[in-house]
Coordinates of C-alpha atoms in Angstrom, one line a residue:
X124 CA -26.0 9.9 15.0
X125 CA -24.5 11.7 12.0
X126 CA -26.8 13.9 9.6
X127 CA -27.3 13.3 6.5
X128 CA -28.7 16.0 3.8
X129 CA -30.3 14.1 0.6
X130 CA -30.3 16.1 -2.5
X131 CA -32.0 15.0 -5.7
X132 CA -34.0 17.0 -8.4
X133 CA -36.4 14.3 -9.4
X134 CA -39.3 14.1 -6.3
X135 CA -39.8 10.5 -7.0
X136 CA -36.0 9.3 -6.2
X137 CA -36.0 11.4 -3.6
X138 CA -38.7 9.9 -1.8
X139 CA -38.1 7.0 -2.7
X140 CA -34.5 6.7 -1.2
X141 CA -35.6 8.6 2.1
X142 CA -38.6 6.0 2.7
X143 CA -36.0 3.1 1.3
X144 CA -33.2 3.1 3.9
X145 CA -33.5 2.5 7.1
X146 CA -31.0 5.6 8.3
X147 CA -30.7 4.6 12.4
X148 CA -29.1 1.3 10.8
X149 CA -26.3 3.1 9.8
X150 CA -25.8 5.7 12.8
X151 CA -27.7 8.5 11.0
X152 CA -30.4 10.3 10.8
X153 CA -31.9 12.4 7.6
X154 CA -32.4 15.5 8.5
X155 CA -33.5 17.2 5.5
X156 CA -33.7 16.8 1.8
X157 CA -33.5 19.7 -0.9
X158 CA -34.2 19.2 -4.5
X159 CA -31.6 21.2 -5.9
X160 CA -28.1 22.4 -5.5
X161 CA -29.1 25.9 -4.6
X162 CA -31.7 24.6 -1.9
X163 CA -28.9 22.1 -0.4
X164 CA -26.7 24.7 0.1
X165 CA -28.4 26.7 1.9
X166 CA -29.3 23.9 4.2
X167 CA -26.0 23.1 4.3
X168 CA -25.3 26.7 5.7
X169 CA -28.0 26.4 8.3
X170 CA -28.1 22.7 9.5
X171 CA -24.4 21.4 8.7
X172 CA -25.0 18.3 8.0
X173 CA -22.6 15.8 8.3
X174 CA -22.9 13.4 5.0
X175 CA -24.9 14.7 2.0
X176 CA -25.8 12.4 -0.5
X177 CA -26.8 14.1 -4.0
X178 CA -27.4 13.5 -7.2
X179 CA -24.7 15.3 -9.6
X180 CA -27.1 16.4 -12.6
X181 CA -29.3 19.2 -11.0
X182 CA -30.2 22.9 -12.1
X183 CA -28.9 25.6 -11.1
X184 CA -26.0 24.4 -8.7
X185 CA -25.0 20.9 -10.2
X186 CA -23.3 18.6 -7.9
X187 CA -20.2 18.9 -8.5
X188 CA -20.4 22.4 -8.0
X189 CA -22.2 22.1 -4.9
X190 CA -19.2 20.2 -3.7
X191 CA -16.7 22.3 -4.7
X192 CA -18.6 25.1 -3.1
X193 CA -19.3 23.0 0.5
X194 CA -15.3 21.7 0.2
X195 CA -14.6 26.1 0.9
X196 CA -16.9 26.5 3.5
X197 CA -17.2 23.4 5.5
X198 CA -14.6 21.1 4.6
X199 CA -15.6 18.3 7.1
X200 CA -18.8 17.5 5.4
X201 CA -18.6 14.2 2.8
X202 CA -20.6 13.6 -0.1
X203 CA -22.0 10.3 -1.2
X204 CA -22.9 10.8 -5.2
X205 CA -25.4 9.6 -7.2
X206 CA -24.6 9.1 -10.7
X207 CA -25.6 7.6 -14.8
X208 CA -23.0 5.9 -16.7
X209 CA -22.6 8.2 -18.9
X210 CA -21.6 10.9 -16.0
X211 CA -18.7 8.4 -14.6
X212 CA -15.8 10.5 -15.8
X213 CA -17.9 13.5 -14.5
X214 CA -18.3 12.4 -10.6
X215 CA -14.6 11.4 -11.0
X216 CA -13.6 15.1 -10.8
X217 CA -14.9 15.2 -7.1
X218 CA -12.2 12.9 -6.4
X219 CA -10.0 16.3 -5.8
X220 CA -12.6 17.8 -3.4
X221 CA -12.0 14.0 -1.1
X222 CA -14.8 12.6 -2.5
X223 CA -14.6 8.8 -2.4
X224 CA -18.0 7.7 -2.9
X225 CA -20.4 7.8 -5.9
X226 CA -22.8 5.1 -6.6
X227 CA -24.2 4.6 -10.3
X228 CA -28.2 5.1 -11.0
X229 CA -30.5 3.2 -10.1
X230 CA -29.2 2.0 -6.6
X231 CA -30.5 0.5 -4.0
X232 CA -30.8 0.3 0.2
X233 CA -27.5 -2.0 0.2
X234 CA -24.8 0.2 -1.6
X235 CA -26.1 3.5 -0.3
X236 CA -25.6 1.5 3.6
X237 CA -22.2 0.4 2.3
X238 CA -21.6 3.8 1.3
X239 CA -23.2 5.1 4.8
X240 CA -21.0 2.6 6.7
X241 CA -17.4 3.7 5.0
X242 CA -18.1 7.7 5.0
X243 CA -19.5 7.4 9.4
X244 CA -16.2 5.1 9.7
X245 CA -14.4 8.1 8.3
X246 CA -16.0 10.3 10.3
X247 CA -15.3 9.0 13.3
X248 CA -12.0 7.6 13.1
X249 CA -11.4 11.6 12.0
X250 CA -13.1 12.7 15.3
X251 CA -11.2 10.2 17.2
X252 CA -7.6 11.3 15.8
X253 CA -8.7 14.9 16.7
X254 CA -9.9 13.9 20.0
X255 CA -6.4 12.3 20.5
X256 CA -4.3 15.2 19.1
X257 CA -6.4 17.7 21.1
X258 CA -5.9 15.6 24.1
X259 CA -2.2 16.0 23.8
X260 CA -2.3 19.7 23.5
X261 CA -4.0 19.7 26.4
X262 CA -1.5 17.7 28.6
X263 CA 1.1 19.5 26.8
X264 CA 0.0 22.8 27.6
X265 CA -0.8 21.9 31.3
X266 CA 2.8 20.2 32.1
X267 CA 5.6 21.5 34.6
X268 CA 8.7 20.5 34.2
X269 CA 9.6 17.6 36.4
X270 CA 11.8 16.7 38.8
X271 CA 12.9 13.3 37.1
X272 CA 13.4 14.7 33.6
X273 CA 16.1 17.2 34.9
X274 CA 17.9 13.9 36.5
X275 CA 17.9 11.8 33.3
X276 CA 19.4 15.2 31.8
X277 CA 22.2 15.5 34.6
X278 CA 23.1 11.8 34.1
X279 CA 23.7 12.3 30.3
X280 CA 25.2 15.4 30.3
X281 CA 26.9 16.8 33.2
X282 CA 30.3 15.7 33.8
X283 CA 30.7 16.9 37.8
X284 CA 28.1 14.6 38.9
X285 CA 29.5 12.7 42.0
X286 CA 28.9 9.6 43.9
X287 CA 26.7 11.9 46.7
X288 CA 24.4 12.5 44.0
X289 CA 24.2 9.0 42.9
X290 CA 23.1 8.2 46.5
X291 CA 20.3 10.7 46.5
X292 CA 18.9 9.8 43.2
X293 CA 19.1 6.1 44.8
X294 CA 17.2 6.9 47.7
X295 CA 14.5 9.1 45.6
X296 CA 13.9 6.5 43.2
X297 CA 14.2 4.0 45.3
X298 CA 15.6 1.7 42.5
X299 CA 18.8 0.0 42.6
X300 CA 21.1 1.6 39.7
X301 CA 23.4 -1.3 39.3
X302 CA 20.7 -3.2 37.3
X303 CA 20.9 -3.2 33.4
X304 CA 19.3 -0.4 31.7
X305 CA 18.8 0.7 28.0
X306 CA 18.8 4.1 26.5
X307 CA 16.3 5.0 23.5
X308 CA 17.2 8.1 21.7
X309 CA 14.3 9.8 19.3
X310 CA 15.1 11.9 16.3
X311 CA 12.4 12.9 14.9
X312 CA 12.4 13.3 10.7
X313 CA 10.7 16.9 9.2
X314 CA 10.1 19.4 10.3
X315 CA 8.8 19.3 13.9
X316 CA 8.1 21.4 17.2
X317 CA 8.2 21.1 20.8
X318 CA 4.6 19.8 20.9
X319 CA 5.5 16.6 18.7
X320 CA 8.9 15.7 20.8
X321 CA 6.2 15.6 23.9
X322 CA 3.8 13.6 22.2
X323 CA 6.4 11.4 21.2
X324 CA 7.7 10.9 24.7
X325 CA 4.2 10.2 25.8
X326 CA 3.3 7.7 23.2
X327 CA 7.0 6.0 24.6
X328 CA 5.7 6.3 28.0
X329 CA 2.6 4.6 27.3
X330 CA 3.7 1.7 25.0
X331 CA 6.8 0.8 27.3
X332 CA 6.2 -0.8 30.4
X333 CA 9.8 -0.9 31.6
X334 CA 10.4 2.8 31.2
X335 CA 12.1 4.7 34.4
X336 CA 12.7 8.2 32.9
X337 CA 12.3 9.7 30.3
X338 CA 13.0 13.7 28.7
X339 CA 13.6 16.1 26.0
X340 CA 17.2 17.0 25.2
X341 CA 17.4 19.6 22.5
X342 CA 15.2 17.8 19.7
X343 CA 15.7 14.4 20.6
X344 CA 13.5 12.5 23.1
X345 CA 15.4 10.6 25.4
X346 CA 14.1 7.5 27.3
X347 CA 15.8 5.0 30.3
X348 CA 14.2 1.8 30.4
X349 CA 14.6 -1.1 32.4
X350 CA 16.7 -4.1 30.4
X351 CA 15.0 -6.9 30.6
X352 CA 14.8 -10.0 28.8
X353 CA 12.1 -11.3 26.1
X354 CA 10.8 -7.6 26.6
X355 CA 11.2 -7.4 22.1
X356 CA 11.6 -4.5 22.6
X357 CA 12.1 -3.8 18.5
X358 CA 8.4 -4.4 18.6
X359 CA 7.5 -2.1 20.9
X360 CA 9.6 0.7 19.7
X361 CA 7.7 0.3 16.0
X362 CA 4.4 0.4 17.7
X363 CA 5.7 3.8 19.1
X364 CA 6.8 4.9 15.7
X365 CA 3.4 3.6 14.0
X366 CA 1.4 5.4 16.3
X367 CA 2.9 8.8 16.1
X368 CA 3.0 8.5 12.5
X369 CA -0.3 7.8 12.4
X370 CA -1.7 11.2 14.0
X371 CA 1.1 13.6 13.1
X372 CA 2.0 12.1 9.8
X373 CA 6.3 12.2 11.0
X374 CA 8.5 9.6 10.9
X375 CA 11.1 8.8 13.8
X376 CA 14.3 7.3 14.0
X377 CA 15.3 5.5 17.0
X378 CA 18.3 4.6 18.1
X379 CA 19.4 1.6 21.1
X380 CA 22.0 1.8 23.4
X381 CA 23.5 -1.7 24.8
X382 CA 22.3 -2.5 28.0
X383 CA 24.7 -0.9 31.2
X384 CA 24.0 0.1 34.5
X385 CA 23.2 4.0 35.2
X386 CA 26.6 5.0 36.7
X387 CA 27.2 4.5 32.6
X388 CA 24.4 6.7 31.2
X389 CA 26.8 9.4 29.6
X390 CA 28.8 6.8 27.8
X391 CA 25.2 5.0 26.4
X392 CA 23.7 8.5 25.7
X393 CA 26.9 9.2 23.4
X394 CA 26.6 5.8 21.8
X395 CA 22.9 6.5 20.9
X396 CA 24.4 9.7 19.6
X397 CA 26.5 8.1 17.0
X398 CA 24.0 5.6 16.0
X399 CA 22.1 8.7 15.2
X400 CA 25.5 9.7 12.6
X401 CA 24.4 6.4 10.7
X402 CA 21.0 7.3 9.6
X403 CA 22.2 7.8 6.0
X404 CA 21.8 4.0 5.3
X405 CA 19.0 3.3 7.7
X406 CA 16.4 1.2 6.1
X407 CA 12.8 1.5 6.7
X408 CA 12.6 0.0 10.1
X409 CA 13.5 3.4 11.6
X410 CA 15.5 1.7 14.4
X411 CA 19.4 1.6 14.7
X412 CA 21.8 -0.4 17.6
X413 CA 25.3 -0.3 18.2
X414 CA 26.0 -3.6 15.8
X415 CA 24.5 -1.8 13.0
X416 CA 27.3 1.0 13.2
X417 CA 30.2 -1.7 13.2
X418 CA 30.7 -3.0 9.8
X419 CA 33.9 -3.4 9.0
X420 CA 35.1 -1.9 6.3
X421 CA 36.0 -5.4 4.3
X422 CA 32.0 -6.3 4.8
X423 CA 31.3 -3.3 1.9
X424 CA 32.6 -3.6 -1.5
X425 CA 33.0 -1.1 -4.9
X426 CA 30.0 0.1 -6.3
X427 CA 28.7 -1.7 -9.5
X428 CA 25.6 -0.9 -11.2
X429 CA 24.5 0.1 -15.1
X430 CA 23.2 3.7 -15.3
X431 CA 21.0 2.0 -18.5
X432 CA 19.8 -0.8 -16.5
X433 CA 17.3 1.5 -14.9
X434 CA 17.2 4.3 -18.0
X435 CA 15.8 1.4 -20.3
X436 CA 12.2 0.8 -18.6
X437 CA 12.2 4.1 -18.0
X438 CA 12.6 4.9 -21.5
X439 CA 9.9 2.0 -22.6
X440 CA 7.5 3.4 -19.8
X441 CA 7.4 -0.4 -18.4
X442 CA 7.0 0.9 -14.6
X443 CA 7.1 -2.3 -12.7
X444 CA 10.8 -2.9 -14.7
X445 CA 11.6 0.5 -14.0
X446 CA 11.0 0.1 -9.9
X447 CA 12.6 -3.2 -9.5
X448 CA 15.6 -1.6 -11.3
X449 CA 15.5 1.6 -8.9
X450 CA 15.7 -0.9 -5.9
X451 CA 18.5 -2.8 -7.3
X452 CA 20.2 0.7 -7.7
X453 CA 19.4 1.4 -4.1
X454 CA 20.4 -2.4 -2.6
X455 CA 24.2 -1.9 -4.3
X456 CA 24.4 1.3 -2.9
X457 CA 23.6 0.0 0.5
X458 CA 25.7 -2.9 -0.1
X459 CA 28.8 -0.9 -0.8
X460 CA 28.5 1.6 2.2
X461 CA 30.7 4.7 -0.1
X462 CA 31.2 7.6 2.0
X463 CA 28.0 9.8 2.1
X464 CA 29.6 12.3 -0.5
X465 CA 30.2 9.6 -2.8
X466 CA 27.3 7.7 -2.2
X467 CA 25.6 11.3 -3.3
X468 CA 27.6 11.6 -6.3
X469 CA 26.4 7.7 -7.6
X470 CA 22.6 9.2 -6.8
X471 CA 23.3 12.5 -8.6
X472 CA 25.1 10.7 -11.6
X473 CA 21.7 8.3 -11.9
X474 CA 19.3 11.3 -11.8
X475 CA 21.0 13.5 -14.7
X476 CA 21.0 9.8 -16.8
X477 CA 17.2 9.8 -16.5
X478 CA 16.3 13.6 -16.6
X479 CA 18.2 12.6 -20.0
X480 CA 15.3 11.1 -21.0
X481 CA 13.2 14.5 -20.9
X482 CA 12.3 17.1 -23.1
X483 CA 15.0 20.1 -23.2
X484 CA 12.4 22.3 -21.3
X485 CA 12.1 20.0 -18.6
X486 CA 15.5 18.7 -18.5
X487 CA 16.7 22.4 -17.5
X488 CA 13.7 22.8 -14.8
X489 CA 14.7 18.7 -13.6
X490 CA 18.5 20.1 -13.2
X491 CA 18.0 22.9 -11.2
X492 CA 17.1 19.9 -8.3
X493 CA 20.1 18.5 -8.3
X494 CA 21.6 20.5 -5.2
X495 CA 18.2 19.1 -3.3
X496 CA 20.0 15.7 -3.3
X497 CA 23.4 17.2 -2.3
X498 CA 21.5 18.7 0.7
X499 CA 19.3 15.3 1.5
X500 CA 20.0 13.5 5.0
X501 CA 19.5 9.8 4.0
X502 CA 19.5 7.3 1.6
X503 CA 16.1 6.6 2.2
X504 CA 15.0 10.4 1.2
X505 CA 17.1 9.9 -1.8
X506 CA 15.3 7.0 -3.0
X507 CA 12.3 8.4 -2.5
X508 CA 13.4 11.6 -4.9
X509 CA 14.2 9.3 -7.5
X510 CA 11.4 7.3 -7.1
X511 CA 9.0 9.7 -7.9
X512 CA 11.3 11.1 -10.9
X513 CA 11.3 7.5 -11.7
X514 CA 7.7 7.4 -11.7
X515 CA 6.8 10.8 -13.6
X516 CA 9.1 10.2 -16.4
X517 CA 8.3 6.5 -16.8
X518 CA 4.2 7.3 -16.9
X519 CA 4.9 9.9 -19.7
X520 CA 6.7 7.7 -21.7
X521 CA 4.1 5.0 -20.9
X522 CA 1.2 7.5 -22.4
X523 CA 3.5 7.9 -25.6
X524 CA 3.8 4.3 -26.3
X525 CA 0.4 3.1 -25.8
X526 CA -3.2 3.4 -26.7
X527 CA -5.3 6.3 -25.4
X528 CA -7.8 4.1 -23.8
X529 CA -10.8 5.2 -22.4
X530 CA -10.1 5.5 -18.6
X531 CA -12.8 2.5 -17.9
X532 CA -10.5 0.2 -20.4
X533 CA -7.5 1.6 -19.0
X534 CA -8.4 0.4 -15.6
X535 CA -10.0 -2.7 -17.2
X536 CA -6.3 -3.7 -18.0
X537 CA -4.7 -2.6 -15.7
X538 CA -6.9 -5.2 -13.6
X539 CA -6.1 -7.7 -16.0
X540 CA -2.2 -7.3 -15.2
X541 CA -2.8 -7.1 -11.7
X542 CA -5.2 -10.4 -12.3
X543 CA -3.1 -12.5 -14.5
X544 CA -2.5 -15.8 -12.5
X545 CA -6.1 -15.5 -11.1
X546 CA -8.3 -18.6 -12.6
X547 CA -11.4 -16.7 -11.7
X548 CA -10.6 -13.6 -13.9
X549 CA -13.6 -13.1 -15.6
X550 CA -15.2 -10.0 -17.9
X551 CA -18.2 -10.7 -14.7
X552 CA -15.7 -10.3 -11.9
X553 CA -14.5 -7.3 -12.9
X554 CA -17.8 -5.8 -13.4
X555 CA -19.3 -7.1 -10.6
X556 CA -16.9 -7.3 -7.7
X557 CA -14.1 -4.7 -8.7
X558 CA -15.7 -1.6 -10.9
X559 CA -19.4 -2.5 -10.0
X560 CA -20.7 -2.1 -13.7
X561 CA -22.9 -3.4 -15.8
X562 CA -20.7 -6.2 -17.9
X563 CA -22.7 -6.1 -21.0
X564 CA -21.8 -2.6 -21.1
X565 CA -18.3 -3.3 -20.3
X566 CA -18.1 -6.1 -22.3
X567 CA -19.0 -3.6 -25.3
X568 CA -16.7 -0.7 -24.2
X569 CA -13.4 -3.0 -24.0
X570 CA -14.2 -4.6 -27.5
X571 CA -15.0 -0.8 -28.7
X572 CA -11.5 0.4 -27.8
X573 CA -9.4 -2.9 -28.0
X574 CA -10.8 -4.5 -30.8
X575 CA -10.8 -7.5 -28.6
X576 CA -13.4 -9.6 -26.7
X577 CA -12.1 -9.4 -22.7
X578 CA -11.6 -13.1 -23.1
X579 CA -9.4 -13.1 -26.1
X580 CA -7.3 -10.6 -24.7
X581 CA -7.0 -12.3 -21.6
X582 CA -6.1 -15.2 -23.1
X583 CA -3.9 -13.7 -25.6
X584 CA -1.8 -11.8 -22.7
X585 CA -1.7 -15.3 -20.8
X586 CA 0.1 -16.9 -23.9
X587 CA 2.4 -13.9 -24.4
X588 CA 3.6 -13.7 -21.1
X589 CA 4.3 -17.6 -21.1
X590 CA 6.6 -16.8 -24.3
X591 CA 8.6 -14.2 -22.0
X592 CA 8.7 -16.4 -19.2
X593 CA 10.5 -19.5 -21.5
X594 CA 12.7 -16.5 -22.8
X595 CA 13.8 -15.4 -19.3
X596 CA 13.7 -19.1 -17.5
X597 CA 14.5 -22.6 -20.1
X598 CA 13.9 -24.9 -17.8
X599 CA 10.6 -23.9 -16.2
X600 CA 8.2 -26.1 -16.0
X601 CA 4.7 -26.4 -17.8
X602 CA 2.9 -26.8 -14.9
X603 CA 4.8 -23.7 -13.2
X604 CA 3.6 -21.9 -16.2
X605 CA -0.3 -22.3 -15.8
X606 CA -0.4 -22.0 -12.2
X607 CA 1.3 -18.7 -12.7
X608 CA -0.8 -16.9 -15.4
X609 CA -4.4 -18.1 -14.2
X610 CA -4.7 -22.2 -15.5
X611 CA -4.6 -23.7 -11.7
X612 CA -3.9 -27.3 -11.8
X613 CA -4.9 -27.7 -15.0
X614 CA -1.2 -27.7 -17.2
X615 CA -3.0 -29.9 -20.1
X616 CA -5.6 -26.6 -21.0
X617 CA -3.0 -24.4 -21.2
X618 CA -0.8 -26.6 -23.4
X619 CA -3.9 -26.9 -25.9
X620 CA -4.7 -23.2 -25.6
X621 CA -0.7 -22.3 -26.2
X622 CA -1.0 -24.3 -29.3
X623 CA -4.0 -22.8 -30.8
X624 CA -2.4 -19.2 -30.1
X625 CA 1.7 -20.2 -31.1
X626 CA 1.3 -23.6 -33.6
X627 CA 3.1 -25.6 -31.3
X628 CA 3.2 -27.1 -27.8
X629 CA 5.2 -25.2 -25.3
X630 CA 7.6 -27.9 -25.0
X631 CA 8.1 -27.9 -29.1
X632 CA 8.4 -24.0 -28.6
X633 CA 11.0 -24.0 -26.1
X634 CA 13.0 -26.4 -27.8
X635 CA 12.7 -24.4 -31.0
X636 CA 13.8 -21.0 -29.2
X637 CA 16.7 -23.1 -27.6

């Protein structure tokens, strides 16, 4: 059972909530309450509770102090708040301390359970990664070095081994070497230590049911497994990768030998080795084979892409224009498969075009990065640098062209982009089932800063959008049109609502911009 700590200044909430919820329900137990934020902390101090739930406005030690406070001492702890509407921006600050919860004022036994349910899932997924990582120190700190690692090493990289030696390895296996086997070679990506290569070998251990050795070699992982048919092994090896990533927070490229008998293993260790060389272009699978390193050189052509063609939605801040334009960038330099240095130089080129874009001040701080593409490993690391420059210039740009909306509104519209081509968008669903507000209030707040009833400026951004789709695509279709921006099956509404917006049918409209 986890603890909980309820704090709330006002004697008749706080009774009320601790005879309200049934605690054992949710795997918990309240184990004390304190009716201010000085009197919680010291609890917090003595009893280390596991959740506290408390209201934000107190005196003394308001809650958001009281969590900023409990985040230095005892980081583990979570806080469910308990907050007005007029404090929403105010319990949003906790959000830095890990704070994910706060439920708005009055509440009830349901959404503080919900609440319970997420944070004791937390918990204990949290205990249950440290369990696991813990466990692996423990094996890693009790292993000997074993006989059958220093063999896999010998095969790969000793030259002087002899058929005698074959023989004994034979008998002390007792497996017949002259069967097909595969060599996976790990490279782990960051900055890593002995105890993740040995993690990562056991994680391969566990997940691959064929495996016949496996060892460490300098910092790769190296693993012989027995090749066998229908085995998807691809499958396997990203369960491998998806599980390490998930408790050390690395990623891991692997690279796949062909299949061969043992008496090869030098040559197949060497192969995996070059595979490794091509990690530049690796995509996001992680995994590379032989095939992938083969491409001719008349499969890749000259590089072609517009430096402008992603500058522009960067410089409109339109950041769904500006991504799709970065991954086009990214597709034609994988396409073209330059030379590395090249390939740096198209990267580098792109990156001073948008720092461009920047204030003078930032431009000369944004150009002292430059060498830290020069220096960067793959293509995948590169696009992640620009992405995020992509992203930081693009939002600025966004908050200079637009309204400063309230952040409710902000959000509001955002959920109305995101929620175009939904039929059920509705001022209620929003309120109810994504920000769990009141939607009169909401209602009022997005006419307050918009000057437009939620309806009307759905509408109105239904209509506009169907204008830039009939700029981008003639020949779509009417009924492609309403099931796309949030009319179902019903083309005939939207042609009437079209009209009453644009004074003509969309047919008499795109005849008229043809």
């Amino acid at each position: 059972m986890y603890k909980v700590l309820l704090v709330d200044d006002e004697r008749i909430i706080l009774d009320g909530i601790s005879r309200m919820v049934d605690w054992s329900a949710y795997q918990t137990e309240l184990a004390g309450t304190a009716q201010n934020g000085i009197q919680a902390y010291e609890k917090i101090v003595s009893d280390s509770p596991d959740i506290v739930v408390c209201d934000i406005r107190m005196p003394g030690l308001d809650g958001l102090e009281l969590v900023a406070k409990t985040y230095a001492s005892h980081p583990h702890i979570k806080f469910v708040l308990l907050s007005g509407f007029g404090e929403f921006e105010y319990a949003n600050r906790a959000m830095q301390y890990g704070v994910k919860h706060y439920l708005l004022k009055p509440t009830d036994e349901s959404k503080i359970g919900e609440a319970l349910q997420e944070v004791t899932f937390d918990l204990a997924d949290h205990r249950r990664k440290e369990a696991f990582i813990q466990d692996m120190k423990h094996r890693f700190e009790k292993v000997l070095p074993h006989v059958k690692e220093q063999v896999l090493k010998e095969f790969v990289t000793n030259k002087t081994y002899g058929h005698h030696d074959l023989e004994e390895y034979r008998r002390l296996f007792q497996y017949d070497f002259d069967r097909p086997v595969q060599l996976l070679l790990f490279q782990l990506e960051g900055e890593a230590d002995y105890e993740h290569l040995f993690a990562v070998k056991n994680i391969a251990e566990d997940l691959l049911d064929t495996t016949l050795l496996s060892t460490t070699i300098g910092p790769h992982v190296l693993v012989l497994i027995e090749e066998r048919p229908g085995l998807r092994l691809h499958d396997r090896i990203q369960d491998i990768r998806c599980t390490f990533k998930q408790y050390y927070k690395l990623d891991v490229t692997v690279a796949i030998s062909d299949p061969g008998p043992v008496t090869l293993a030098r040559k197949l260790y060497r192969d995996t080795l070059q595979c490794l060389n091509y990690r530049f272009y690796l995509d996001e699978s992680g995994i590379i084979t032989t095939n992938d390193t083969l491409q001719s050189e008349d499969d890749s052509g000259a590089f072609s892409f517009d430096e402008q063609r992603l500058c522009m939605p960067v410089r409109s801040g339109h950041h769904q224009e500006a991504r799709q334009a970065l991954n086009e960038f990214i597709h034609e330099l994988k396409r073209a498969q330059l030379s590395i240095e090249m390939t740096k130089s198209h990267a580098i080129s792109q990156y001073v075009s948008l720092i461009r874009l920047t204030d003078p001040e930032e431009m000369a701080e944004r150009y002292e990065r430059i060498p830290v593409i020069a220096e960067m490993t793959t293509l995948q690391s590169i696009q992640a640098f620009l992405e995020e420059t992509v992203i930081e210039i693009t939002q600025r740009n966004y908050e200079r062209n637009t309204m400063k909306y309230n952040a409710i509104v902000r959000r509001m519209i955002e959920i109305i982009e995101e929620q175009l081509g939904n039929s059920e968008l509705t001022l209620n669903l929003v309120a109810c089932s994504m920000l769990y507000m009141n939607a009169d209030y909401l209602g009022k707040l997005f006419k307050k800063e918009t000057g437009e009833k939620f309806s009307n400026y759905v509408m109105k951004l239904r209509i506009k959008r169907a204008t830039e789709l009939m700029a981008k695509d003639p020949d779509i279709k009417i009924f492609e049109m309403a099931e796309q921006l949030g009319f179902g099956d019903n083309p005939q509404y939207f042609s009437q609502v079209f009209k009453k917006q644009m004074g003509c049918t969309p047919s008499e409209y795109m005849k008229k911009e043809g």
